[in-house]
PDB file of N, CA and C in Angstrom:
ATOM      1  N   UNK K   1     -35.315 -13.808  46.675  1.00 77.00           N
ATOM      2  CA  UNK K   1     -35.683 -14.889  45.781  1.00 77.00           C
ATOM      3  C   UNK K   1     -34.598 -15.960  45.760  1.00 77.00           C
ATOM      4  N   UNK K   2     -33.217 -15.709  45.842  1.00 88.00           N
ATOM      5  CA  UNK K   2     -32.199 -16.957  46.000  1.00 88.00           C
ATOM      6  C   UNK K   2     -32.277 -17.422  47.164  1.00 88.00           C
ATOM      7  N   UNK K   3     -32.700 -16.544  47.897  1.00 91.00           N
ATOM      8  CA  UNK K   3     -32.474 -17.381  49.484  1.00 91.00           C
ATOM      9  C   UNK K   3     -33.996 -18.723  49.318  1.00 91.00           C
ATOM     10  N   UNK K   4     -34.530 -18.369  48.509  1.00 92.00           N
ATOM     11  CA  UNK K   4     -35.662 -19.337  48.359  1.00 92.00           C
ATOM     12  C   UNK K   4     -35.349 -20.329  47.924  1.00 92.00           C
ATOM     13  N   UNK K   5     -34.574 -20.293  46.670  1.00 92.00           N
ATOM     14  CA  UNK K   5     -34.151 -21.414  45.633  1.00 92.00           C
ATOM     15  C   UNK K   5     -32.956 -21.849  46.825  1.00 92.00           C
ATOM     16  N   UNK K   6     -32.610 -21.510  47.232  1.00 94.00           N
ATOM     17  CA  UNK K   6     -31.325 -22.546  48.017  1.00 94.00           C
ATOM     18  C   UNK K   6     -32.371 -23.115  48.671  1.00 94.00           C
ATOM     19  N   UNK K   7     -33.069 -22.922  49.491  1.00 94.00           N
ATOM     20  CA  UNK K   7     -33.579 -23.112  50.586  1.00 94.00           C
ATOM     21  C   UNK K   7     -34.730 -24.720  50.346  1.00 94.00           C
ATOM     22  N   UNK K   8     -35.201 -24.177  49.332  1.00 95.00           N
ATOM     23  CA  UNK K   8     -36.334 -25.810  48.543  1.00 95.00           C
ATOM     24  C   UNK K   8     -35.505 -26.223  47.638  1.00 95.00           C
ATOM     25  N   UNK K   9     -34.178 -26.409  47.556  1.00 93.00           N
ATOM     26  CA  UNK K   9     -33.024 -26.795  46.302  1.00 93.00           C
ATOM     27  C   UNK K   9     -33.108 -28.371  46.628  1.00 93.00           C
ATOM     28  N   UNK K  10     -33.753 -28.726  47.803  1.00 92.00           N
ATOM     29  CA  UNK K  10     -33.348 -30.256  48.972  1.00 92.00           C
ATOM     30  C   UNK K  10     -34.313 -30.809  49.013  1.00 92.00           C
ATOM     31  N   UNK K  11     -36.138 -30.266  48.552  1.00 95.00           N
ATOM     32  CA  UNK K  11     -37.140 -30.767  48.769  1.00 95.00           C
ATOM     33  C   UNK K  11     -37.779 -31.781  47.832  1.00 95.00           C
ATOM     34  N   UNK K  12     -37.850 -32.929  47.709  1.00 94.00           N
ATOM     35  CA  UNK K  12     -38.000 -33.175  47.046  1.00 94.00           C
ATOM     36  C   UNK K  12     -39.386 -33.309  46.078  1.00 94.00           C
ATOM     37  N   UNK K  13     -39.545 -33.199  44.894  1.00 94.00           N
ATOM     38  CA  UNK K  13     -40.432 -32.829  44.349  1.00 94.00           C
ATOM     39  C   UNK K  13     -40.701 -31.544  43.863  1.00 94.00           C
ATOM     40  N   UNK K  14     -39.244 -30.765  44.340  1.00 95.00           N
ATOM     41  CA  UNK K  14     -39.562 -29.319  43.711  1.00 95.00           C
ATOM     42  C   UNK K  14     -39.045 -29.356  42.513  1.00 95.00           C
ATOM     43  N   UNK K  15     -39.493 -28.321  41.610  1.00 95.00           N
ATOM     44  CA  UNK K  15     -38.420 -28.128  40.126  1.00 95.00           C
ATOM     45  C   UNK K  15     -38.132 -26.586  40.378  1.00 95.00           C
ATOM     46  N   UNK K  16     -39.269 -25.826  40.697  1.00 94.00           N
ATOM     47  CA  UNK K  16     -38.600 -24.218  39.963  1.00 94.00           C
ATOM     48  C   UNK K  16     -39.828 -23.482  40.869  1.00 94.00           C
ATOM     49  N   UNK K  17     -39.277 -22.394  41.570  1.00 95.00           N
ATOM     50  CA  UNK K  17     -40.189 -21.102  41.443  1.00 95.00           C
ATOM     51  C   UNK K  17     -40.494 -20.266  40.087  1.00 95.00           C
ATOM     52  N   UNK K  18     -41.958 -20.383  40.022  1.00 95.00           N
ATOM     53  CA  UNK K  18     -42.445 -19.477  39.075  1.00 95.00           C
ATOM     54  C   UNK K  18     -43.067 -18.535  39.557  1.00 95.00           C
ATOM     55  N   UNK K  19     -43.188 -17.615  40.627  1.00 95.00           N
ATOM     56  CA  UNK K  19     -44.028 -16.641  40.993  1.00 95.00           C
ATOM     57  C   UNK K  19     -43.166 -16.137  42.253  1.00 95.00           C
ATOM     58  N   UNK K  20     -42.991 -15.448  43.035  1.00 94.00           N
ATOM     59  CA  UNK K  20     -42.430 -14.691  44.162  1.00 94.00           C
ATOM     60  C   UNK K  20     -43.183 -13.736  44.572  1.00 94.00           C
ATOM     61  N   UNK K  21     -43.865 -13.182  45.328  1.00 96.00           N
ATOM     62  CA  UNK K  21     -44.631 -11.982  45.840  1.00 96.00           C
ATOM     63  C   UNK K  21     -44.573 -11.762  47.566  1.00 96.00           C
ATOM     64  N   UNK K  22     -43.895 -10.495  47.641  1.00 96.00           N
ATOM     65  CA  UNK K  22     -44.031 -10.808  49.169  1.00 96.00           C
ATOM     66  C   UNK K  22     -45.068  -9.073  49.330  1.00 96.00           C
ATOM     67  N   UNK K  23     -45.578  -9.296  50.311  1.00 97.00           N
ATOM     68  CA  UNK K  23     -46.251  -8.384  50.972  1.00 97.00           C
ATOM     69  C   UNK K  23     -45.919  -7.410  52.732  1.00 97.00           C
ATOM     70  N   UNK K  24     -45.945  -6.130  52.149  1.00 96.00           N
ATOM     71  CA  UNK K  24     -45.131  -5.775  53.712  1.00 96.00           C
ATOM     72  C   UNK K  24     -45.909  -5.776  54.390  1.00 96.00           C
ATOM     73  N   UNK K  25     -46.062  -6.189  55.613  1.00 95.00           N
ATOM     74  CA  UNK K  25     -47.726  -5.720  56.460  1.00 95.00           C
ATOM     75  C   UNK K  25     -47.267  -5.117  57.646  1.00 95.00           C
ATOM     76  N   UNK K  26     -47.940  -5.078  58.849  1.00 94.00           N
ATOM     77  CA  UNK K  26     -47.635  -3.570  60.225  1.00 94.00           C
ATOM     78  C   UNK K  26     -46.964  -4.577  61.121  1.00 94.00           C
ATOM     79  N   UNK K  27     -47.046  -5.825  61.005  1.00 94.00           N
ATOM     80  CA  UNK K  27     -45.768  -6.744  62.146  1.00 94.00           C
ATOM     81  C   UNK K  27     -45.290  -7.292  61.255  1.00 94.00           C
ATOM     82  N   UNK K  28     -44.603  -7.814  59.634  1.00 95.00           N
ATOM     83  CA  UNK K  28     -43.691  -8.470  59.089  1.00 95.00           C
ATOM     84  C   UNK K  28     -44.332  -8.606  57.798  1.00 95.00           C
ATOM     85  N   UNK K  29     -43.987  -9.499  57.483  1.00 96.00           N
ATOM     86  CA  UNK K  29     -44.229 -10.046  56.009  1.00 96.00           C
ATOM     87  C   UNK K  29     -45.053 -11.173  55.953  1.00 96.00           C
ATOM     88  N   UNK K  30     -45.810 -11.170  54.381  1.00 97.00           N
ATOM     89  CA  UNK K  30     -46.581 -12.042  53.869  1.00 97.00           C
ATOM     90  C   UNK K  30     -46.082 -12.608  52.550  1.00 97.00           C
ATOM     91  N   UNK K  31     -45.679 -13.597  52.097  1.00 97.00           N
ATOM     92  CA  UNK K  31     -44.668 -14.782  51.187  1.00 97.00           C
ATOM     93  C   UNK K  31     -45.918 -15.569  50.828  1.00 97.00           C
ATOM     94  N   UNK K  32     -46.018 -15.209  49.457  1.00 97.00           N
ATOM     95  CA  UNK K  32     -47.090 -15.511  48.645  1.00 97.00           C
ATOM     96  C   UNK K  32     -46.000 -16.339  47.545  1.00 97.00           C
ATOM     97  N   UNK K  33     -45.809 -17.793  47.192  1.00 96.00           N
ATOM     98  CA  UNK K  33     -44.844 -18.581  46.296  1.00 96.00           C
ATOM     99  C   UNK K  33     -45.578 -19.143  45.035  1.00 96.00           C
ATOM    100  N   UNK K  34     -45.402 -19.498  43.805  1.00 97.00           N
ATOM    101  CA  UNK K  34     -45.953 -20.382  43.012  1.00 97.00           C
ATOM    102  C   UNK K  34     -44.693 -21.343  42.627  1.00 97.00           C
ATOM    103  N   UNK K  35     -44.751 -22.763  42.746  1.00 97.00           N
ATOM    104  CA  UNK K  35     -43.860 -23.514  42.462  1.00 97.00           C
ATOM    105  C   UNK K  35     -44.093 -24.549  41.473  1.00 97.00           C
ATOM    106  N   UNK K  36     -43.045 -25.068  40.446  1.00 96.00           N
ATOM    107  CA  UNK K  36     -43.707 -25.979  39.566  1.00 96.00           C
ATOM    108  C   UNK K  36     -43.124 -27.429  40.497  1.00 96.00           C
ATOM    109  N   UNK K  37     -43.880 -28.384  40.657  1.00 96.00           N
ATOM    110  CA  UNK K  37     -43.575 -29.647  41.178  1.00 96.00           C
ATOM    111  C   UNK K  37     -43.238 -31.100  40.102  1.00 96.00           C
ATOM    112  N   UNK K  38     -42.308 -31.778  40.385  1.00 95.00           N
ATOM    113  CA  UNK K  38     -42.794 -32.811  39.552  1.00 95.00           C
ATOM    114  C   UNK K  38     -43.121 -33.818  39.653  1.00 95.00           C
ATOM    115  N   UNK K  39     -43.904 -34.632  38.686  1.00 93.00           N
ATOM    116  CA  UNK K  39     -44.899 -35.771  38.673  1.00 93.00           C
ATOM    117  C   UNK K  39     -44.622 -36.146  39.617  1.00 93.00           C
ATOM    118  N   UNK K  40     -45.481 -37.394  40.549  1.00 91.00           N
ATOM    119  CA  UNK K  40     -45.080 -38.422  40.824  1.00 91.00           C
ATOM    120  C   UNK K  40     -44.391 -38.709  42.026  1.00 91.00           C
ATOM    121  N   UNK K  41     -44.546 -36.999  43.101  1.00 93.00           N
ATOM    122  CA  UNK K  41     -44.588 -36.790  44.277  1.00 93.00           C
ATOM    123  C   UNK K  41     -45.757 -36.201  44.497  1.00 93.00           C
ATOM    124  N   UNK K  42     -45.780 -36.526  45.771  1.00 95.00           N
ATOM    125  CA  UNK K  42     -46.960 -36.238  46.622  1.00 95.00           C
ATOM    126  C   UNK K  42     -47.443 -34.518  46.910  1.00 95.00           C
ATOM    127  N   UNK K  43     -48.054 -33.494  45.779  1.00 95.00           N
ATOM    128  CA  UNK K  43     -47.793 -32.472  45.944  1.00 95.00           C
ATOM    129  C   UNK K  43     -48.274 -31.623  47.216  1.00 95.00           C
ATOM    130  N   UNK K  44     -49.018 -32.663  48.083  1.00 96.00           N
ATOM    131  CA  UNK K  44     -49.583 -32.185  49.340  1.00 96.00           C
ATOM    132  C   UNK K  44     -48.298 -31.789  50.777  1.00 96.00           C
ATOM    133  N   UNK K  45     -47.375 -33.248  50.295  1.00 97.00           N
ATOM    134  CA  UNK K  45     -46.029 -33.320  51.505  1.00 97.00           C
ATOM    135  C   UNK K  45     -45.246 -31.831  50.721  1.00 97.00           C
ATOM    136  N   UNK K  46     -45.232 -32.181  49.593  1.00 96.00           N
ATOM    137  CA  UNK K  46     -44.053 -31.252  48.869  1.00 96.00           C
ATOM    138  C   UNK K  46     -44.167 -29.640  49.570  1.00 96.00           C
ATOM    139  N   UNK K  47     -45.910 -29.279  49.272  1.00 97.00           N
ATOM    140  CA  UNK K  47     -46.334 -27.968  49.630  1.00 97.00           C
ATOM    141  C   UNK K  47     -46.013 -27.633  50.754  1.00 97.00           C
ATOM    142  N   UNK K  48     -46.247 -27.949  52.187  1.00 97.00           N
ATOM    143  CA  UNK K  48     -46.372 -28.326  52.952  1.00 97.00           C
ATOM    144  C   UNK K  48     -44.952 -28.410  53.557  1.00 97.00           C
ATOM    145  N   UNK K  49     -43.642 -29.096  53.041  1.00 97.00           N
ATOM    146  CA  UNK K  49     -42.693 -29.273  53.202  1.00 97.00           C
ATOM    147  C   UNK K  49     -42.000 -27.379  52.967  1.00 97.00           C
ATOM    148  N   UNK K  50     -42.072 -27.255  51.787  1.00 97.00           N
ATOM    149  CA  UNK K  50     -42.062 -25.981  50.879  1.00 97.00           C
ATOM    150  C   UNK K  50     -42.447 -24.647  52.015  1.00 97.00           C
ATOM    151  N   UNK K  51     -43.457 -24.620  52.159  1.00 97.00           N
ATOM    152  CA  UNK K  51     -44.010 -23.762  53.416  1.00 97.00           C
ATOM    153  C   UNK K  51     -43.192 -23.448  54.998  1.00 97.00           C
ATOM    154  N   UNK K  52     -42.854 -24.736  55.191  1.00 97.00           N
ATOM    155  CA  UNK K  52     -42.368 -24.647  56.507  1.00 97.00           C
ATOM    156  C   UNK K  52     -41.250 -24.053  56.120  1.00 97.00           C
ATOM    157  N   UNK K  53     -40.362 -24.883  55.302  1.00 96.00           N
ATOM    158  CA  UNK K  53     -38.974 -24.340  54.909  1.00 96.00           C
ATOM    159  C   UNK K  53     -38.646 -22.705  54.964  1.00 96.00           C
ATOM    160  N   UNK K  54     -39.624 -22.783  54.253  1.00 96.00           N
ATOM    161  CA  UNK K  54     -39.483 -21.016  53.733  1.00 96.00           C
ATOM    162  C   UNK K  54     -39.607 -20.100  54.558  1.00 96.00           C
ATOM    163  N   UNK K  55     -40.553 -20.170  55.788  1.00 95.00           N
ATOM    164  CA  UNK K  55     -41.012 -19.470  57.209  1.00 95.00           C
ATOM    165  C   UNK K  55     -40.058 -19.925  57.386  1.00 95.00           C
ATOM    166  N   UNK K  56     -39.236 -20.604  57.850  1.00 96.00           N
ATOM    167  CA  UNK K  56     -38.298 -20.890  59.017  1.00 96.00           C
ATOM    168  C   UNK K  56     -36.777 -19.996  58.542  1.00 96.00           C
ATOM    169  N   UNK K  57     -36.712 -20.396  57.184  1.00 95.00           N
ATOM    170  CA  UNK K  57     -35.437 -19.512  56.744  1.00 95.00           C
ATOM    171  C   UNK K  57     -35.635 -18.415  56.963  1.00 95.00           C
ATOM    172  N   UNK K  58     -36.707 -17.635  56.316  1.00 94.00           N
ATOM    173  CA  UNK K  58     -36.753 -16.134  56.433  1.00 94.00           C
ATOM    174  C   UNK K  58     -36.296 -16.210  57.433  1.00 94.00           C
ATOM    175  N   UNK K  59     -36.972 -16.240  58.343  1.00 95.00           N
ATOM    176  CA  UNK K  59     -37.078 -15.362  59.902  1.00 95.00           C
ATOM    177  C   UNK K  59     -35.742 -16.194  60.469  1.00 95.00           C
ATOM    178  N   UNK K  60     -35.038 -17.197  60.456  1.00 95.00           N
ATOM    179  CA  UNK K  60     -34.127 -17.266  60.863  1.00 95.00           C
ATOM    180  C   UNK K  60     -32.861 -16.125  60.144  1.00 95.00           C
ATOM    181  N   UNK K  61     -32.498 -16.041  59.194  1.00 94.00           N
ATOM    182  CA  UNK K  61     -31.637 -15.532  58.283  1.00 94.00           C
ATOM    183  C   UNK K  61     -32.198 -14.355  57.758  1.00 94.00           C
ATOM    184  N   UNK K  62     -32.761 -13.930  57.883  1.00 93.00           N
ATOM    185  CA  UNK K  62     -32.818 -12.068  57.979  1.00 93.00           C
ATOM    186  C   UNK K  62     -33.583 -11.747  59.044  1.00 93.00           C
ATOM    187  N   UNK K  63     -34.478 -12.127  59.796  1.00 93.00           N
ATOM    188  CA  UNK K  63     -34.422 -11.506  61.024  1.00 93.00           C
ATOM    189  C   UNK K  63     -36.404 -11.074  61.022  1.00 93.00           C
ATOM    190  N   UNK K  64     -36.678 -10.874  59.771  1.00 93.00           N
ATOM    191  CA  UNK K  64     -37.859 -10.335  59.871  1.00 93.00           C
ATOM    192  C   UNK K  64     -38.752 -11.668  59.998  1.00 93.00           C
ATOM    193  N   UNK K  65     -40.035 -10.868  60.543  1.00 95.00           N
ATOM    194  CA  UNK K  65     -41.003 -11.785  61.203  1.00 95.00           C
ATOM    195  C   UNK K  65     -41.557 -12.296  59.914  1.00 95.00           C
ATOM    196  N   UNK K  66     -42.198 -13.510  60.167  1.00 95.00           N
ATOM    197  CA  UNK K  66     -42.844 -14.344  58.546  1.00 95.00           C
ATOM    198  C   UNK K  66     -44.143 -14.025  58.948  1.00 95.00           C
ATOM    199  N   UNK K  67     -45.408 -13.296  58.612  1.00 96.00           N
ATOM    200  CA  UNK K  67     -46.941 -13.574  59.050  1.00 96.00           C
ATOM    201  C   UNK K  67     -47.347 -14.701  58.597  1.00 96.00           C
ATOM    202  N   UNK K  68     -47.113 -15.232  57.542  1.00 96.00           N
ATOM    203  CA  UNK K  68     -47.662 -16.459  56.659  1.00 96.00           C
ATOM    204  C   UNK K  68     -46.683 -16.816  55.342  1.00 96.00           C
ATOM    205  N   UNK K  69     -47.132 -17.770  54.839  1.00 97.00           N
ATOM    206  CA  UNK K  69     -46.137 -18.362  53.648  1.00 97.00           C
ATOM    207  C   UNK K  69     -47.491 -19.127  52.990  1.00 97.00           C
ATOM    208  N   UNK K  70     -47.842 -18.513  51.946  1.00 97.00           N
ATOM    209  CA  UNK K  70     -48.957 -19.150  51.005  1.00 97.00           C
ATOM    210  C   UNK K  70     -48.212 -19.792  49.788  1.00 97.00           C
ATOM    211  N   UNK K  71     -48.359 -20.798  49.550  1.00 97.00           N
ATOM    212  CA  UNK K  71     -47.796 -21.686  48.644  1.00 97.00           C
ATOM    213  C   UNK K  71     -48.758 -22.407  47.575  1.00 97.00           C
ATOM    214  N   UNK K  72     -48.525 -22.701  46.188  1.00 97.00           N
ATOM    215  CA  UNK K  72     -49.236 -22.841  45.765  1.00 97.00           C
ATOM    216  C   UNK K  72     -48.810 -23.551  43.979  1.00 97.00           C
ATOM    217  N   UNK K  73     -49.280 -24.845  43.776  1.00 96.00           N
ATOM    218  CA  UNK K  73     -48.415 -25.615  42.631  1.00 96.00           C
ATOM    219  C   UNK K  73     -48.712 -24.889  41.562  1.00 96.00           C
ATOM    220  N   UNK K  74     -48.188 -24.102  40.905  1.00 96.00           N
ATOM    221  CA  UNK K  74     -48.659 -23.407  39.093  1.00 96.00           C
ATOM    222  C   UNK K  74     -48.401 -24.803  38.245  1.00 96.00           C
ATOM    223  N   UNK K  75     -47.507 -25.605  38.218  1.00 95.00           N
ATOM    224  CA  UNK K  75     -47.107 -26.505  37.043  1.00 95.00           C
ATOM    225  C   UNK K  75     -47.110 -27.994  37.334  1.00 95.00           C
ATOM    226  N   UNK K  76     -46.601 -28.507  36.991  1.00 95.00           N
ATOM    227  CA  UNK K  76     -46.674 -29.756  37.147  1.00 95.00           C
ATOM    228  C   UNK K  76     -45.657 -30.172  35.595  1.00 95.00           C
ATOM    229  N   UNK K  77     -44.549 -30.867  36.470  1.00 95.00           N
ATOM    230  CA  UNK K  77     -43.088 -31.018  35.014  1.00 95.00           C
ATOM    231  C   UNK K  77     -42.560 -32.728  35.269  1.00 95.00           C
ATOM    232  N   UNK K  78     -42.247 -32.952  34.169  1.00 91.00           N
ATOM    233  CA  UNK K  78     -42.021 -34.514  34.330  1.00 91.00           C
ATOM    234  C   UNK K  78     -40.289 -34.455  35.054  1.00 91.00           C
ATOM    235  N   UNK K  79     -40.294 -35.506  35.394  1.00 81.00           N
ATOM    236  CA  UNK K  79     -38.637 -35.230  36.481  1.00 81.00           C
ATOM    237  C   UNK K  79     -38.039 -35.725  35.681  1.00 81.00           C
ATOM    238  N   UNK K  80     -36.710 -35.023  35.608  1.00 79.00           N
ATOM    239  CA  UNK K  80     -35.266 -35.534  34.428  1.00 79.00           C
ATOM    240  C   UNK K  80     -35.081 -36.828  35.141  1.00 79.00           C
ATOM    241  N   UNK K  81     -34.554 -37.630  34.366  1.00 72.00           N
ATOM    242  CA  UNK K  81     -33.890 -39.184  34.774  1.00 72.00           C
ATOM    243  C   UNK K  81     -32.788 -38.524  35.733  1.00 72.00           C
ATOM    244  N   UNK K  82     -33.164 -39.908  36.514  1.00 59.00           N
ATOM    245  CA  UNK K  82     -32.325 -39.711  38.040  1.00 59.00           C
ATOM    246  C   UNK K  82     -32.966 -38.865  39.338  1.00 59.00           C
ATOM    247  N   UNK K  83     -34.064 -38.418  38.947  1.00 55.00           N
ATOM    248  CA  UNK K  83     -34.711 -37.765  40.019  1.00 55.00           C
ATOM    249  C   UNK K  83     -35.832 -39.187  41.105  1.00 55.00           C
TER     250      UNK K  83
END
């Protein structure tokens, strides 16, 4: 779960993981995310952005295979000034 939060710490439009679920399956893993986004970005790039990120870290930095990365907005939060 931290390797997550570092990992979308840069994306913009993220605020927070609210959900984490991974699934073991017979060739690797399945990364099921809920993220809160805020206003006023595009939550399609964000997701999307979010997704790739996350497949690419895993499997670079621990080694195990990614099957998929399902992503998915739970919230929607207004951005602190300066965002």
């Amino acid at each position: 779960r931290s390797l997550i939060k570092i990992v979308l710490k840069d994306v913009p439009g993220f605020a927070e993981v609210t959900s984490f679920k991974t699934e073991k399956q017979t060739y690797g893993v399945m990364i099921s995310l809920d993220l809160s986004l805020y206003y006023g970005f595009d939550a399609q790039e964000v997701l999307e952005t979010a997704q790739q990120k996350v497949g690419m870290a895993v499997e670079e930095y621990t080694s195990i295979t990614t099957n998929g990365v399902n992503v998915r907005a739970s919230r929607l939060l207004h951005a602190p000034d300066g965002q």
